Every structure is written in C-alpha cells, then in structure tokens.
Amino acid sequence: MFHEVNLLQLDCNPFQMIGKSWALVTAGDETACNTMTVSWGGMGVLWGKNVVTAYIRPQRYTREFLDRFDKFTVSFYDESERDALKLCGSKSGRDLDKIAAAGLTRVHENGVTYFAEANLVLECKKVYLDKIRPEGFLDPSIQQNYPGADYHLVYVGEITRVLKK
C-alpha cells in the first residue's frame, strides 16, 4: 500500500498541506498512541537536516506521547477524510478512542504509528523541543492567539523516512 520515497522527489506545497488540508501528528506505538490534527507547522531545512516543525499546546493529550517517544509521524490525507481530521482536532484521546471514532486504521511499524487512510507519511525523529515565549513576539497582535497564555511547544523532527501511496 505505501512505498518509501526520497524526500527530495516530493512535489508538494507545505502551505496547502498543513495550512489548508491539515495533517495528523501521531506519537506512540502498538501499546499506546494518540493523534491530533494540526494546521500550524512547517517543513524545511534546519541544522543541515530535513525537518518538520509541529506546534502543540501544552494541555493536549498528544503532547504526553510526543514527550514519551523519540519518534512521531506527520500524515496527510485527501479531502474525503476531512471529517476524521475535524474529529481528531476537536476531541481528546483522554475522553474517547478518537482514532476508532474517526474510522482510522492504525499502522504500527518501525517504532511509529500512522494511519492506512493517509496519502503521505513523514516519519520523524525528535531533535529539538522548546516553548514559544511571549517576549519573542515582535508583532504584538500574535498574542491574540494565546488568550489563556497556553503557548505552544515547538517540536522539531528530522524526517527519517517518507511513505507515499
């Protein structure tokens, strides 16, 4: 179903993929995992590595898995999966098995979890973690994204494998 591809051969628009189509960030293994929808993030080169940057609010359940495991995945979907992504972005895995509720099929391999319904999967190894700090905002209007002062954690993952349908 999926085959490994060279990252440099991907023809994609990260602004569309993350900002408009959304993605799932997933961490965990076959014993326990959680996922969440993201519409903020980035892809690029940092420290000579091909990376994904994921922004996760500290109260999100997925954060516990991102902190516990060394690897995570970022997966992308067709518009036909929009309802599943909406559910994964609005419900907590603490309250229900949202993966099952979303109708997603877990795939566990190479120490990571992703979903069979994805079109593209980026397997990532964590290389950096920090927290957005309000004193860093050069544009004060950005503060409106944080009425509860729950500043995102910034996870940078080196892309170690790319799987495509």
PDB file of C-alpha atoms in Angstrom, residues 12-83:
ATOM      1  CA  CYS A  12       4.164  19.242  -2.676  1.00  0.00           C
ATOM      2  CA  ASN A  13       3.131  22.579  -1.259  1.00  0.00           C
ATOM      3  CA  PRO A  14       3.562  22.628   2.541  1.00  0.00           C
ATOM      4  CA  PHE A  15       1.407  25.755   2.847  1.00  0.00           C
ATOM      5  CA  GLN A  16      -1.513  23.903   1.289  1.00  0.00           C
ATOM      6  CA  MET A  17      -0.776  20.601   3.038  1.00  0.00           C
ATOM      7  CA  ILE A  18      -0.539  21.998   6.551  1.00  0.00           C
ATOM      8  CA  GLY A  19      -2.466  25.245   6.495  1.00  0.00           C
ATOM      9  CA  LYS A  20      -5.419  24.270   4.302  1.00  0.00           C
ATOM     10  CA  SER A  21      -5.639  20.475   4.076  1.00  0.00           C
ATOM     11  CA  TRP A  22      -4.350  19.864   7.627  1.00  0.00           C
ATOM     12  CA  ALA A  23      -2.391  16.887   8.919  1.00  0.00           C
ATOM     13  CA  LEU A  24      -2.280  14.468  11.827  1.00  0.00           C
ATOM     14  CA  VAL A  25       0.625  14.393  14.257  1.00  0.00           C
ATOM     15  CA  THR A  26       0.819  10.974  15.880  1.00  0.00           C
ATOM     16  CA  ALA A  27       3.106   9.580  18.549  1.00  0.00           C
ATOM     17  CA  GLY A  28       3.190   6.210  20.242  1.00  0.00           C
ATOM     18  CA  ASP A  29       3.487   2.552  19.389  1.00  0.00           C
ATOM     19  CA  GLU A  30       1.305  -0.539  19.265  1.00  0.00           C
ATOM     20  CA  THR A  31       0.736  -0.432  23.024  1.00  0.00           C
ATOM     21  CA  ALA A  32      -0.437   3.190  23.212  1.00  0.00           C
ATOM     22  CA  CYS A  33      -0.681   6.113  20.844  1.00  0.00           C
ATOM     23  CA  ASN A  34      -2.547   9.337  20.257  1.00  0.00           C
ATOM     24  CA  THR A  35      -3.049  11.691  17.353  1.00  0.00           C
ATOM     25  CA  MET A  36      -4.191  15.246  16.798  1.00  0.00           C
ATOM     26  CA  THR A  37      -4.966  17.460  13.868  1.00  0.00           C
ATOM     27  CA  VAL A  38      -2.582  20.291  13.123  1.00  0.00           C
ATOM     28  CA  SER A  39      -2.984  23.259  10.839  1.00  0.00           C
ATOM     29  CA  TRP A  40       0.127  25.091  12.027  1.00  0.00           C
ATOM     30  CA  GLY A  41       3.563  23.748  11.231  1.00  0.00           C
ATOM     31  CA  GLY A  42       6.415  23.841   8.830  1.00  0.00           C
ATOM     32  CA  MET A  43       8.742  21.840   6.644  1.00  0.00           C
ATOM     33  CA  GLY A  44      12.228  22.834   5.651  1.00  0.00           C
ATOM     34  CA  VAL A  45      15.902  22.508   6.357  1.00  0.00           C
ATOM     35  CA  LEU A  46      17.399  23.283   9.755  1.00  0.00           C
ATOM     36  CA  TRP A  47      20.874  22.390  11.035  1.00  0.00           C
ATOM     37  CA  GLY A  48      21.527  20.595   7.741  1.00  0.00           C
ATOM     38  CA  LYS A  49      18.574  18.266   8.353  1.00  0.00           C
ATOM     39  CA  ASN A  50      15.241  17.963   6.547  1.00  0.00           C
ATOM     40  CA  VAL A  51      12.734  18.722   9.279  1.00  0.00           C
ATOM     41  CA  VAL A  52       9.104  19.134  10.232  1.00  0.00           C
ATOM     42  CA  THR A  53       8.114  21.614  12.914  1.00  0.00           C
ATOM     43  CA  ALA A  54       4.954  20.857  14.887  1.00  0.00           C
ATOM     44  CA  TYR A  55       3.330  23.291  17.310  1.00  0.00           C
ATOM     45  CA  ILE A  56       1.460  21.600  20.162  1.00  0.00           C
ATOM     46  CA  ARG A  57      -0.389  23.300  23.000  1.00  0.00           C
ATOM     47  CA  PRO A  58       0.837  22.050  26.398  1.00  0.00           C
ATOM     48  CA  GLN A  59      -2.556  20.720  27.530  1.00  0.00           C
ATOM     49  CA  ARG A  60      -3.008  18.440  24.506  1.00  0.00           C
ATOM     50  CA  TYR A  61      -3.021  14.717  25.282  1.00  0.00           C
ATOM     51  CA  THR A  62      -0.833  14.046  22.246  1.00  0.00           C
ATOM     52  CA  ARG A  63       1.891  16.036  23.952  1.00  0.00           C
ATOM     53  CA  GLU A  64       2.296  13.285  26.550  1.00  0.00           C
ATOM     54  CA  PHE A  65       3.059  10.834  23.744  1.00  0.00           C
ATOM     55  CA  LEU A  66       5.367  13.244  21.930  1.00  0.00           C
ATOM     56  CA  ASP A  67       7.314  13.677  25.156  1.00  0.00           C
ATOM     57  CA  ARG A  68       7.461   9.946  25.898  1.00  0.00           C
ATOM     58  CA  PHE A  69       8.513   8.667  22.460  1.00  0.00           C
ATOM     59  CA  ASP A  70      11.580   9.588  20.397  1.00  0.00           C
ATOM     60  CA  LYS A  71       9.727   9.474  17.080  1.00  0.00           C
ATOM     61  CA  PHE A  72       6.455  10.741  15.649  1.00  0.00           C
ATOM     62  CA  THR A  73       4.675  10.888  12.320  1.00  0.00           C
ATOM     63  CA  VAL A  74       3.000  13.644  10.371  1.00  0.00           C
ATOM     64  CA  SER A  75       0.465  12.286   7.897  1.00  0.00           C
ATOM     65  CA  PHE A  76      -1.576  13.904   5.136  1.00  0.00           C
ATOM     66  CA  TYR A  77      -4.996  12.976   3.712  1.00  0.00           C
ATOM     67  CA  ASP A  78      -7.467  13.525   0.885  1.00  0.00           C
ATOM     68  CA  GLU A  79     -10.391  15.878   1.416  1.00  0.00           C
ATOM     69  CA  SER A  80     -12.565  12.762   1.847  1.00  0.00           C
ATOM     70  CA  GLU A  81     -11.010  12.368   5.324  1.00  0.00           C
ATOM     71  CA  ARG A  82     -11.868  15.925   6.455  1.00  0.00           C
ATOM     72  CA  ASP A  83     -14.467  14.711   8.991  1.00  0.00           C
TER      73      ASP A  83
END
